[in-house]
XYZ file of C-alpha atoms in Angstrom:
177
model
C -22.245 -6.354 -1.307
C -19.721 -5.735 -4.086
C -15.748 -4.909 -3.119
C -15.615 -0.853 -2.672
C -12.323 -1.112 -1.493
C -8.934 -3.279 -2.455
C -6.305 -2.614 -0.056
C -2.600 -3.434 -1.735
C 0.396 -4.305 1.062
C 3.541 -4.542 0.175
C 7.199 -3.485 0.457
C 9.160 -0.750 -1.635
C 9.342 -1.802 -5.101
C 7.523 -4.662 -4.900
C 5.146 -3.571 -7.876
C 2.480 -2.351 -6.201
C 1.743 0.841 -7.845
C 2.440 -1.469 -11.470
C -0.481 -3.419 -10.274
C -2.757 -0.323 -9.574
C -2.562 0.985 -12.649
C -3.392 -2.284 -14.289
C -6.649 -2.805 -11.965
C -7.778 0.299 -13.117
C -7.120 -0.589 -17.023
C -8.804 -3.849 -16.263
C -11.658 -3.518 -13.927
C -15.128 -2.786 -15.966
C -15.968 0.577 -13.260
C -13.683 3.457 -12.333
C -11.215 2.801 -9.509
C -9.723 5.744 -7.469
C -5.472 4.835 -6.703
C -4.744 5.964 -3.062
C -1.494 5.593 -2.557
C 1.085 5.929 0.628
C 3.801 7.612 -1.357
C 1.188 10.070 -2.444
C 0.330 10.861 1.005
C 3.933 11.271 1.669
C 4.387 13.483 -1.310
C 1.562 15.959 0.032
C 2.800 16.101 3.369
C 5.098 20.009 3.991
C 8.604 19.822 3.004
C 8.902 20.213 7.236
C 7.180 17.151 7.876
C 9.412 14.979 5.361
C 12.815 15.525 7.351
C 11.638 15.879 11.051
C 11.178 13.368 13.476
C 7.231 14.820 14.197
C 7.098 13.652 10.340
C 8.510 10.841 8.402
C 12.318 10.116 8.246
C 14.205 7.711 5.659
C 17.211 6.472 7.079
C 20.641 5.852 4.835
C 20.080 1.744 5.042
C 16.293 2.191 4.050
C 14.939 2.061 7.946
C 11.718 4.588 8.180
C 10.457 6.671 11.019
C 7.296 8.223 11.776
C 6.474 10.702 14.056
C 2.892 11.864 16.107
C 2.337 14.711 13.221
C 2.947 11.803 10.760
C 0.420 9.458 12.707
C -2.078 12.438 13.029
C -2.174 13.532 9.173
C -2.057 9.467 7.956
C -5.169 8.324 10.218
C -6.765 11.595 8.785
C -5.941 10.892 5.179
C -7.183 6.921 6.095
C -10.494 8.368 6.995
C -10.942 10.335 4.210
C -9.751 7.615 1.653
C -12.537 5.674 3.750
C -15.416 8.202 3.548
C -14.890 8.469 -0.378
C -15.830 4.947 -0.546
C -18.815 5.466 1.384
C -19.695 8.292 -0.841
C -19.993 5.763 -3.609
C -16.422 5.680 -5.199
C -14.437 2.029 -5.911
C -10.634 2.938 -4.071
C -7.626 0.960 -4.559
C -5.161 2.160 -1.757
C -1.823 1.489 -2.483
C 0.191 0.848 1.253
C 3.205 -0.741 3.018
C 2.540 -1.933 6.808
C 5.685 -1.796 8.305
C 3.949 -2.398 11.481
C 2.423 -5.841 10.929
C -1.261 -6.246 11.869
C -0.430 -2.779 14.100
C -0.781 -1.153 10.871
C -3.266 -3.509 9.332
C -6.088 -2.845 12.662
C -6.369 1.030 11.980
C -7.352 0.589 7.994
C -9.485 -1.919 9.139
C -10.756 0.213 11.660
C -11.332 3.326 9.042
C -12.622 1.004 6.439
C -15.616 -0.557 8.751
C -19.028 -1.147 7.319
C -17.577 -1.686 3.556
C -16.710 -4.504 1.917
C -12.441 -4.871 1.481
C -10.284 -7.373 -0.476
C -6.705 -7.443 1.296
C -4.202 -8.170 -0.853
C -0.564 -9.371 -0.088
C 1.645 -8.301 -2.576
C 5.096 -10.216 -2.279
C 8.303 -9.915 -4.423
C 11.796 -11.675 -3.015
C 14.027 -9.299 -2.009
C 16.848 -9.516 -4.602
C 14.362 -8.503 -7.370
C 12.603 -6.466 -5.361
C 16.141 -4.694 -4.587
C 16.879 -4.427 -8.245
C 13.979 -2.541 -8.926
C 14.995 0.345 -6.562
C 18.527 0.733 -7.977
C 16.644 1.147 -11.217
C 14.150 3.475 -10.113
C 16.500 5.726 -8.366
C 14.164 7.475 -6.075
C 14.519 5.331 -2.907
C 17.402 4.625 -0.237
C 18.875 1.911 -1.310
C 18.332 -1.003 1.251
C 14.690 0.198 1.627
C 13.243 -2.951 -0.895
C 14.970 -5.540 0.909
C 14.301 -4.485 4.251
C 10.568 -4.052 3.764
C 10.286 -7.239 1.407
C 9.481 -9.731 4.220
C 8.428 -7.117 7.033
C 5.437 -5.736 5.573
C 3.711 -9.153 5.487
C 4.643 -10.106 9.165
C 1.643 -11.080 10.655
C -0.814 -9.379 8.514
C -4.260 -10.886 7.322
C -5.121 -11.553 3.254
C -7.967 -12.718 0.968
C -5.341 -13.214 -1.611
C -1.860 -13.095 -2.149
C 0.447 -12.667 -5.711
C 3.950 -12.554 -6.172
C 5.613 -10.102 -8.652
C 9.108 -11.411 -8.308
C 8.270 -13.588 -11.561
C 4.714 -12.404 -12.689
C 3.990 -9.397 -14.292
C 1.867 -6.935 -12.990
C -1.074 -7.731 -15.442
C -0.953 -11.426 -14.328
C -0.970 -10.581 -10.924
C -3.903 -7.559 -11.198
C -6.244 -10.678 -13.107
C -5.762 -12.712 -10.221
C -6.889 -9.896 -7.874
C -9.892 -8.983 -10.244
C -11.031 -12.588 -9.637
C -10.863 -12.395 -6.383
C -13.633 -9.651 -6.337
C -17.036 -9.886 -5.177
């Protein structure tokens, strides 16, 4: 069976959305991007600054409440069921729960055929990034850089602290099946 699903894990800035867009550039068929932050985008302005929603603290600490859990295993199903309809998905994610956010996209993607994918970036650079960017608490980066791996399972790893995102999307592409 060939790879119908890549599943990116990472923290904030840690170039996983770089990497996305380079999959899709590279990879010979179509690849759908799923990403967290879109999910988060489509949520109700009520649900992005309640605690039944998600929450951002000042120091880059994140909440998430039952509606939150409720709408995200939803959206994990349906990134799931268009890969069983037949499209290639890349999803785009950050476990801040370890392997306790790992077990329900593995649970969601049973049946098809997933490459997990750590992708790591130290936190000073990964830091630097989100000043740059502007669009994140600051402190978020460096407190997800080492927490979103804790634990959690991969096929293959990269680092984008000193590879670009190209680099590191070839190395995935290899990796498929």
């Amino acid at each position: 069976m060939a790879t119908q699903v890549i599943v990116l894990n990472g923290g904030s800035s840690s170039g996983k959305s770089g990497i996305v867009r380079c999959l899709q550039a590279e990879l010979p068929d179509p690849w759908l991007a799923a990403a967290i932050d879109t999910f988060v985008d489509a949520l109700p302005p009520s649900l992005r600054t309640t605690e039944a929603g998600i929450t951002f603290a000042a120091d880059g600490g994140v909440a998430v409440g039952e509606k939150f859990k409720r709408l995200e295993a939803a959206w994990r199903a349906g990134v799931a069921a268009t890969a069983r309809a037949g499209a290639k998905v890349i999803v785009d994610d950050v476990f801040l729960g370890g392997p306790a956010s790992q077990e329900p996209w593995r649970e969601a993607l049973t049946g098809l055929d997933v490459l997990w994918v750590g992708v790591r970036c130290e936190g000073t650079a990964a830091e630097a990034r989100e000043v740059a960017r502007g669009d994140r608490p600051r402190g978020m980066a460096a407190a997800q850089a080492e927490r979103a791996h804790l634990g959690v399972e991969y096929d293959v790893e990269v680092d984008t602290t000193h590879t670009e995102a190209l680099a590191c999307a070839r190395t995935i592409a290899a990796h498929l099946t």
